[in-house]
Coordinates of C-alpha atoms in Angstrom, one line a residue:
Chain A
X177 CA 224.8 -58.8 -76.7
X178 CA 221.7 -57.7 -74.8
X179 CA 222.7 -55.2 -72.1
X180 CA 220.6 -54.7 -69.0
X181 CA 221.2 -51.4 -67.2
X182 CA 219.1 -50.5 -64.1
X183 CA 219.5 -47.4 -62.0
X184 CA 218.0 -47.4 -58.5
X185 CA 217.6 -43.7 -57.7
X186 CA 215.7 -41.0 -56.0
X187 CA 214.4 -38.0 -58.0
X188 CA 215.9 -35.3 -55.7
X189 CA 219.3 -37.0 -55.1
X190 CA 222.2 -34.9 -56.5
X191 CA 224.2 -38.1 -56.6
X192 CA 221.5 -39.9 -58.6
X193 CA 221.5 -37.0 -61.0
X194 CA 225.2 -37.6 -61.7
X195 CA 224.5 -41.1 -63.0
X196 CA 221.5 -40.0 -65.0
X197 CA 223.7 -37.4 -66.7
X198 CA 226.6 -39.8 -67.3
X199 CA 224.4 -42.5 -68.8
X200 CA 222.7 -39.9 -71.0
X201 CA 226.0 -38.5 -72.2
X202 CA 226.9 -42.0 -73.2
X203 CA 223.5 -42.6 -74.9
X204 CA 223.1 -45.7 -72.7
X205 CA 219.5 -47.0 -72.5
X206 CA 218.6 -47.9 -68.9
X207 CA 215.7 -48.8 -66.7
X208 CA 215.2 -46.0 -64.1
X209 CA 213.7 -47.2 -60.9
X210 CA 212.5 -44.7 -58.3
X211 CA 213.2 -45.8 -54.7
X212 CA 211.2 -44.7 -51.6
X213 CA 214.0 -43.9 -49.2
X214 CA 211.7 -44.5 -46.3
X215 CA 210.7 -47.9 -47.5
X216 CA 213.6 -49.3 -49.4
X217 CA 213.1 -52.1 -51.9
X218 CA 214.5 -55.5 -51.3
X219 CA 216.5 -55.1 -54.5
X220 CA 218.2 -52.0 -53.1
X221 CA 219.1 -53.7 -49.9
X222 CA 220.4 -56.7 -51.8
X223 CA 222.4 -54.7 -54.3
X224 CA 223.9 -52.3 -51.7
X225 CA 224.0 -54.2 -48.4
X226 CA 226.9 -52.1 -47.1
X227 CA 225.4 -48.6 -47.4
X228 CA 221.7 -49.3 -48.4
X229 CA 221.8 -46.1 -50.4
X230 CA 221.0 -44.9 -53.9
X231 CA 222.2 -44.5 -56.6
X232 CA 222.9 -48.1 -57.4
X233 CA 223.9 -49.0 -61.0
X234 CA 223.1 -52.6 -61.9
X235 CA 224.8 -53.7 -65.1
X236 CA 223.9 -57.2 -66.3
X237 CA 223.0 -58.1 -62.8
X238 CA 226.1 -56.8 -61.1
X239 CA 225.9 -53.8 -58.8
X240 CA 228.2 -50.8 -58.7
X241 CA 227.8 -48.4 -55.8
X242 CA 229.1 -44.9 -55.0
X243 CA 228.3 -42.3 -57.6
X244 CA 231.9 -41.2 -58.5
X245 CA 232.9 -44.8 -58.9
X246 CA 229.9 -45.4 -61.1
X247 CA 230.8 -42.5 -63.4
X248 CA 234.2 -44.0 -63.9
X249 CA 232.7 -47.4 -64.5
X250 CA 230.3 -45.9 -67.1
X251 CA 233.1 -44.1 -68.8
X252 CA 235.2 -47.2 -69.2
X253 CA 232.4 -49.6 -70.0
X254 CA 231.0 -47.3 -72.8
X255 CA 234.2 -45.6 -74.0
X256 CA 233.0 -44.7 -77.5
X257 CA 231.1 -41.5 -76.9
X258 CA 231.8 -38.4 -74.8
X259 CA 234.8 -39.3 -72.6
X260 CA 233.9 -38.2 -69.1
X261 CA 237.4 -38.5 -67.5
X262 CA 240.7 -37.3 -68.9
X263 CA 243.1 -40.0 -70.1
X264 CA 246.2 -38.0 -69.1
X265 CA 247.2 -39.4 -65.6
X266 CA 247.8 -35.9 -64.0
X267 CA 244.6 -34.4 -65.4
X268 CA 242.7 -37.4 -64.3
X269 CA 244.2 -37.2 -60.8
X270 CA 243.3 -33.5 -60.8
X271 CA 239.7 -34.2 -61.7
X272 CA 239.4 -37.0 -59.1
X273 CA 240.8 -34.7 -56.4
X274 CA 238.2 -32.0 -57.1
X275 CA 235.3 -34.5 -57.4
X276 CA 236.4 -35.9 -54.0
X277 CA 236.5 -32.4 -52.6
X278 CA 232.9 -31.9 -53.7
X279 CA 231.9 -35.1 -51.9
X280 CA 233.8 -34.3 -48.8
X281 CA 232.9 -30.7 -48.4
X282 CA 229.9 -29.6 -50.4
X283 CA 227.3 -32.2 -49.3
X284 CA 228.2 -32.3 -45.7
X285 CA 228.1 -28.5 -45.2
X286 CA 225.1 -28.0 -47.4
X287 CA 223.1 -30.5 -45.4
X288 CA 223.7 -28.6 -42.2
X289 CA 222.0 -25.6 -43.8
X290 CA 218.6 -27.2 -43.9
X291 CA 218.8 -30.4 -41.7
X292 CA 220.5 -29.2 -38.5
X293 CA 218.8 -26.9 -36.0
X294 CA 220.6 -23.6 -35.2
X295 CA 223.5 -24.2 -37.6
X296 CA 222.1 -22.6 -40.7
X297 CA 224.0 -19.3 -40.6
X298 CA 227.4 -20.9 -39.8
X299 CA 226.9 -23.7 -42.4
X300 CA 225.7 -21.2 -45.0
X301 CA 228.8 -19.1 -44.5
X302 CA 231.1 -22.2 -44.8
X303 CA 229.1 -23.3 -47.8
X304 CA 229.8 -20.0 -49.7
X305 CA 233.5 -20.4 -48.9
X306 CA 233.5 -23.9 -50.4
X307 CA 231.7 -22.6 -53.5
X308 CA 234.2 -19.8 -53.8
X309 CA 237.1 -22.4 -53.7
X310 CA 235.4 -24.3 -56.5
X311 CA 234.8 -21.1 -58.4
X312 CA 238.5 -20.3 -58.1
X313 CA 239.3 -23.8 -59.5
X314 CA 236.9 -23.2 -62.4
X315 CA 238.6 -19.9 -63.2
X316 CA 237.8 -18.7 -66.7
X317 CA 237.3 -22.2 -68.1
X318 CA 234.1 -23.1 -69.8
X319 CA 233.8 -26.2 -67.7
X320 CA 235.8 -27.7 -64.9
X321 CA 237.1 -30.1 -67.5
X322 CA 238.2 -27.0 -69.6
X323 CA 236.6 -27.2 -73.0
X324 CA 234.9 -30.5 -72.4
X325 CA 232.0 -31.2 -70.0
X326 CA 233.1 -34.0 -67.7
X327 CA 233.6 -35.7 -64.4
X328 CA 233.9 -32.7 -62.1
X329 CA 231.1 -30.8 -63.8
X330 CA 228.9 -33.9 -63.4
X331 CA 229.9 -34.3 -59.8
X332 CA 228.8 -30.7 -58.9
X333 CA 225.9 -29.8 -61.2
X334 CA 223.2 -31.7 -59.3
X335 CA 223.7 -29.4 -56.3
X336 CA 222.4 -26.5 -58.5
X337 CA 218.9 -27.9 -58.2
X338 CA 219.3 -27.6 -54.4
X339 CA 220.6 -24.0 -54.5
X340 CA 217.1 -22.7 -53.8
X341 CA 217.0 -24.8 -50.6
X342 CA 220.3 -23.4 -49.4
X343 CA 219.3 -19.8 -50.3
X344 CA 216.0 -20.1 -48.5
X345 CA 217.1 -21.8 -45.3
X346 CA 220.6 -20.4 -45.2
X347 CA 219.4 -16.9 -46.0
X348 CA 222.1 -16.3 -48.6
X349 CA 222.3 -15.3 -52.3
X350 CA 224.5 -17.7 -54.2
X351 CA 224.1 -15.6 -57.4
X352 CA 225.6 -12.5 -55.7
X353 CA 228.4 -14.4 -54.0
X354 CA 229.4 -16.8 -56.8
X355 CA 228.1 -15.4 -60.1
X356 CA 230.8 -17.2 -62.1
X357 CA 229.6 -20.6 -60.7
X358 CA 226.0 -19.7 -61.6
X359 CA 227.1 -18.9 -65.1
X360 CA 228.9 -22.3 -65.3
X361 CA 225.7 -24.0 -64.1
X362 CA 223.6 -22.4 -66.8
X363 CA 226.1 -23.5 -69.4
X364 CA 225.8 -27.0 -68.1
X365 CA 222.0 -26.8 -68.2
X366 CA 222.2 -26.1 -72.0
X367 CA 223.3 -29.8 -72.3
X368 CA 220.3 -32.1 -72.8
X369 CA 221.7 -34.7 -70.4
X370 CA 221.8 -32.1 -67.6
X371 CA 218.5 -30.4 -68.4
X372 CA 216.7 -33.8 -68.3
X373 CA 218.4 -35.0 -65.1
X374 CA 217.8 -32.1 -62.8
X375 CA 214.5 -31.6 -61.2
X376 CA 212.7 -28.2 -60.9
X377 CA 214.2 -26.2 -58.2
X378 CA 210.8 -25.4 -56.6
X379 CA 210.0 -29.0 -56.4
X380 CA 213.2 -29.7 -54.5
X381 CA 212.5 -26.8 -52.1
X382 CA 208.9 -28.0 -51.5
X383 CA 210.2 -31.5 -50.8
X384 CA 212.8 -30.2 -48.3
X385 CA 210.3 -28.0 -46.5
X386 CA 208.1 -31.1 -46.0
X387 CA 211.2 -33.0 -44.7
X388 CA 212.0 -30.2 -42.3
X389 CA 208.4 -30.3 -40.9
X390 CA 208.7 -34.0 -40.4
X391 CA 212.0 -33.6 -38.7
X392 CA 210.5 -30.9 -36.4
X393 CA 212.7 -28.1 -37.8
X394 CA 209.8 -25.8 -38.8
Chain B
X198 CA 266.2 -43.0 -69.1
X199 CA 266.5 -43.9 -65.4
X200 CA 264.3 -42.2 -62.9
X201 CA 266.2 -39.8 -60.7
X202 CA 265.4 -39.5 -57.0
X203 CA 264.7 -35.8 -57.5
X204 CA 261.9 -36.6 -59.9
X205 CA 259.7 -37.9 -57.1
X206 CA 259.2 -36.3 -53.7
X207 CA 256.9 -37.6 -51.0
X208 CA 255.7 -35.5 -48.1
X209 CA 254.6 -37.9 -45.4
X210 CA 254.2 -38.6 -41.7
X211 CA 255.7 -41.8 -40.1
X212 CA 252.5 -42.8 -38.3
X213 CA 250.1 -41.9 -41.1
X214 CA 248.6 -45.0 -42.9
X215 CA 247.7 -42.6 -45.8
X216 CA 251.3 -41.7 -46.5
X217 CA 252.6 -45.3 -45.7
X218 CA 250.5 -46.7 -48.4
X219 CA 252.0 -44.4 -51.0
X220 CA 255.5 -45.5 -49.9
X221 CA 254.4 -49.1 -50.4
X222 CA 253.2 -48.3 -53.9
X223 CA 256.4 -46.5 -54.8
X224 CA 258.5 -49.4 -53.4
X225 CA 256.4 -52.0 -55.1
X226 CA 257.1 -50.3 -58.5
X227 CA 260.8 -49.7 -57.7
X228 CA 260.4 -45.9 -58.0
X229 CA 263.2 -43.9 -56.3
X230 CA 261.9 -41.0 -54.3
X231 CA 263.0 -38.4 -51.8
X232 CA 261.0 -38.7 -48.5
X233 CA 260.3 -35.5 -46.6
X234 CA 259.0 -36.2 -43.1
X235 CA 256.5 -33.6 -42.0
X236 CA 255.6 -32.2 -38.7
X237 CA 251.8 -32.4 -38.8
X238 CA 251.3 -30.2 -35.8
X239 CA 253.6 -27.3 -36.9
X240 CA 253.1 -27.6 -40.6
X241 CA 255.9 -26.5 -42.9
X242 CA 255.4 -23.7 -45.4
X243 CA 256.1 -26.3 -48.1
X244 CA 253.2 -28.5 -47.0
X245 CA 250.9 -25.5 -46.8
X246 CA 252.0 -24.4 -50.2
X247 CA 251.6 -27.8 -51.9
X248 CA 248.3 -28.8 -50.3
X249 CA 246.5 -25.5 -49.5
X250 CA 243.1 -27.2 -49.6
X251 CA 243.6 -29.8 -46.9
X252 CA 247.1 -29.0 -45.5
X253 CA 247.6 -32.8 -45.1
X254 CA 250.0 -35.6 -46.0
X255 CA 250.6 -37.4 -48.2
X256 CA 251.6 -35.1 -51.0
X257 CA 253.4 -36.5 -54.0
X258 CA 255.4 -34.3 -56.3
X259 CA 256.4 -35.8 -59.6
X260 CA 258.4 -33.7 -62.0
X261 CA 256.8 -30.6 -60.5
X262 CA 253.3 -32.0 -60.6
X263 CA 251.6 -32.0 -57.2
X264 CA 249.1 -34.6 -56.1
X265 CA 247.3 -35.3 -52.9
X266 CA 244.6 -37.6 -51.4
X267 CA 246.1 -41.0 -51.1
X268 CA 243.6 -42.9 -53.3
X269 CA 244.2 -40.4 -56.1
X270 CA 248.0 -40.6 -55.6
X271 CA 247.9 -44.4 -55.7
X272 CA 246.0 -44.4 -59.0
X273 CA 248.4 -41.8 -60.5
X274 CA 251.4 -43.9 -59.5
X275 CA 249.7 -47.0 -61.1
X276 CA 249.2 -45.1 -64.3
X277 CA 252.7 -43.6 -64.6
X278 CA 254.7 -46.7 -63.6
X279 CA 253.0 -49.7 -65.2
X280 CA 255.0 -52.6 -63.7
X281 CA 253.4 -54.5 -60.8
X282 CA 249.9 -53.1 -61.4
X283 CA 247.9 -52.1 -58.4
X284 CA 244.4 -51.6 -59.8
X285 CA 242.6 -54.2 -61.9
X286 CA 242.1 -53.5 -65.6
X287 CA 238.6 -54.8 -65.8
X288 CA 236.2 -51.9 -65.1
X289 CA 234.0 -53.9 -62.8
X290 CA 236.9 -55.3 -60.7
X291 CA 238.4 -51.8 -60.5
X292 CA 235.1 -50.4 -59.3
X293 CA 235.0 -53.0 -56.6
X294 CA 238.5 -52.3 -55.4
X295 CA 237.8 -48.5 -55.3
X296 CA 234.5 -49.2 -53.5
X297 CA 236.1 -51.3 -50.7
X298 CA 239.0 -48.9 -50.4
X299 CA 236.6 -46.0 -49.8
X300 CA 234.7 -48.2 -47.3
X301 CA 237.9 -48.9 -45.4
X302 CA 238.9 -45.3 -45.1
X303 CA 235.5 -43.7 -44.7
X304 CA 233.6 -46.2 -42.6
X305 CA 236.0 -48.8 -41.1
X306 CA 238.7 -46.4 -40.0
X307 CA 236.5 -43.9 -38.1
X308 CA 234.1 -46.6 -36.6
X309 CA 236.9 -48.9 -35.6
X310 CA 238.9 -46.3 -33.9
X311 CA 237.3 -42.9 -33.2
X312 CA 233.9 -44.3 -32.2
X313 CA 235.5 -47.0 -30.1
X314 CA 237.8 -44.5 -28.4
X315 CA 234.8 -42.2 -27.7
X316 CA 232.6 -45.2 -26.8
X317 CA 229.6 -42.9 -26.5
X318 CA 227.1 -45.8 -26.2
X319 CA 229.6 -48.0 -24.3
X320 CA 232.6 -50.0 -25.5
X321 CA 230.7 -53.2 -26.2
X322 CA 228.3 -51.5 -28.6
X323 CA 231.2 -49.7 -30.4
X324 CA 233.1 -52.9 -30.9
X325 CA 230.0 -54.7 -32.1
X326 CA 229.4 -52.0 -34.7
X327 CA 233.0 -52.1 -35.9
X328 CA 232.9 -55.9 -36.2
X329 CA 229.9 -55.7 -38.4
X330 CA 231.9 -53.7 -40.8
X331 CA 234.9 -56.0 -40.6
X332 CA 232.6 -58.9 -41.5
X333 CA 232.2 -57.3 -45.0
X334 CA 235.9 -57.4 -45.4
X335 CA 236.2 -60.9 -44.0
X336 CA 233.8 -62.0 -46.8
X337 CA 235.7 -60.1 -49.4
X338 CA 239.0 -61.7 -48.8
X339 CA 237.7 -65.2 -48.3
X340 CA 239.5 -67.8 -50.5
X341 CA 242.1 -65.3 -51.6
X342 CA 245.7 -64.7 -50.6
X343 CA 245.2 -61.0 -50.8
X344 CA 242.3 -58.7 -51.7
X345 CA 244.0 -58.3 -55.0
X346 CA 244.1 -62.0 -55.6
X347 CA 247.5 -63.7 -55.8
X348 CA 249.4 -60.5 -55.4
X349 CA 248.8 -57.3 -53.4
X350 CA 246.7 -54.6 -55.0
X351 CA 245.0 -51.3 -54.3
X352 CA 242.8 -52.6 -51.6
X353 CA 245.7 -54.4 -49.9
X354 CA 247.7 -51.2 -49.8
X355 CA 244.8 -49.2 -48.4
X356 CA 243.5 -51.8 -45.9
X357 CA 247.0 -53.1 -45.1
X358 CA 248.3 -49.6 -44.1
X359 CA 245.1 -48.9 -42.2
X360 CA 244.1 -52.1 -40.4
X361 CA 247.0 -54.2 -39.1
X362 CA 249.6 -51.5 -39.0
X363 CA 247.6 -48.6 -37.7
X364 CA 244.2 -49.4 -36.2
X365 CA 245.5 -52.7 -34.6
X366 CA 248.2 -50.7 -32.8
X367 CA 245.5 -48.4 -31.5
X368 CA 243.5 -51.4 -30.3
X369 CA 246.5 -52.9 -28.5
X370 CA 246.9 -49.6 -26.6
X371 CA 243.2 -49.7 -25.7
X372 CA 243.4 -53.4 -24.7
X373 CA 240.8 -54.4 -27.4
X374 CA 240.8 -57.6 -29.4
X375 CA 238.8 -56.2 -32.4
X376 CA 239.3 -58.9 -35.0
X377 CA 239.9 -62.2 -33.0
X378 CA 241.1 -65.2 -35.1
X379 CA 238.0 -67.3 -34.2
X380 CA 235.7 -64.7 -35.6
X381 CA 237.8 -63.4 -38.5
X382 CA 240.0 -66.3 -39.7
X383 CA 240.3 -64.9 -43.3
X384 CA 241.3 -61.4 -42.3
X385 CA 243.9 -62.8 -39.9
X386 CA 245.2 -65.1 -42.6
X387 CA 245.4 -62.0 -44.9
X388 CA 247.4 -60.1 -42.3
X389 CA 249.9 -63.0 -42.0
X390 CA 250.3 -63.0 -45.8
X391 CA 250.9 -59.3 -45.7
X392 CA 253.6 -59.6 -43.1
X393 CA 255.5 -61.9 -45.5
X394 CA 255.8 -59.2 -48.1
X395 CA 259.1 -57.3 -47.9
X396 CA 257.9 -54.0 -49.2
X397 CA 255.0 -54.0 -46.7
X398 CA 257.4 -54.8 -43.8
X399 CA 259.7 -51.9 -45.0
X400 CA 256.9 -49.4 -45.0
X401 CA 255.2 -49.8 -41.7
X402 CA 255.6 -47.7 -38.6
X403 CA 257.8 -49.2 -35.8
X404 CA 255.4 -51.1 -33.5
X405 CA 256.1 -49.8 -30.0
X406 CA 256.5 -46.2 -31.2
X407 CA 253.1 -46.4 -33.0
X408 CA 251.3 -48.0 -30.0
X409 CA 252.5 -45.0 -27.9
X410 CA 251.5 -42.6 -30.6
X411 CA 248.0 -44.1 -30.9
X412 CA 247.5 -44.0 -27.2
X413 CA 248.1 -40.2 -27.3
X414 CA 245.6 -40.0 -30.2
X415 CA 243.0 -41.8 -28.1
X416 CA 243.6 -39.4 -25.2
X417 CA 242.8 -36.5 -27.5
X418 CA 239.6 -38.2 -28.8
X419 CA 238.2 -39.4 -25.6
X420 CA 235.5 -37.3 -24.0
X421 CA 236.8 -35.4 -21.0

């Protein structure tokens, strides 16, 4: 049966990166469509009327929104290769807890480092604490999923391409504070799915600098 | 082998829709459990030990395994006890249920309560914004007895614990008619259907006590 998979995305989105990685891990062919977030397409507005946000996964015409939900959908729809979530209920719950933690804590705090005036120092400090919590959860495991790269790794790795942004505007060194996490990120980058999905760090930093100028923060 | 009550413990708070929905799920599946009411202001050492990350209820302990975050707990319960399934099997239907449940807790809840209580741009604007969100849910439940179809499911537990038996009691205390029948006939029908379900009725906070509780919450939220 002919499958049609479309991904509405934005190159710098760490949430979009999750889906690029998941689809790549599953060897799913898809049509990548870059969205202009300041001039959203009618397709995006039609497919995600509630949030009007990317990424949107459109499978045979039906949209799935919210990146963690999309990863699970991808895992269940294409179950043959590279399972992304554990099948054991407790391990699965554990993975979902940490991915949800990443969504609740990492993004909100990280954004305050570069997008909010006067909050950089405080936000950067909180951000390091959050990364340390994640580092402690990682422990000595190869990946958050233990031996297998999976859901939690996919949830977090996109932020690595933004580390340059947080270091520059938060005046912090993530490498010196969270070296184990950096080592984990480099292991993830050895995977083709990740290397292809993440943009160059400098490109992201340039983009954010431009955004800050437009927001009157520079 | 029969489940022993000691196998499952639930740390909860009587007024929390998050812990009430877990109770509904356990009752729906006939799972015996020990309920431990928590003081959410002076948190117990047990709560702090079992949920060091958020220090919140609900926390489920099943044969020594600790789980928190209500959506995660509901999914876990559904996978362990397979009778009366809560989530759909079909990946797309499941994704929809999870999407709307997240929408209820992350958008509807805060906008329909906190924003309204604060009413920074005025109460009319706050109500209008909240009602726009309820319109999505109105569409979603149209033509169905429950969000889950003919029987209650994941979204019914999440939205049911949150909207009629938590937010609505808050609105009553504020004198707000947020989802009037003329504007939201389907949602009101759904609420009537929910009230007919015994396990739902068994797991909701007592009305008057909760109205008082929500009034106090509003006082804490309102700008000085």
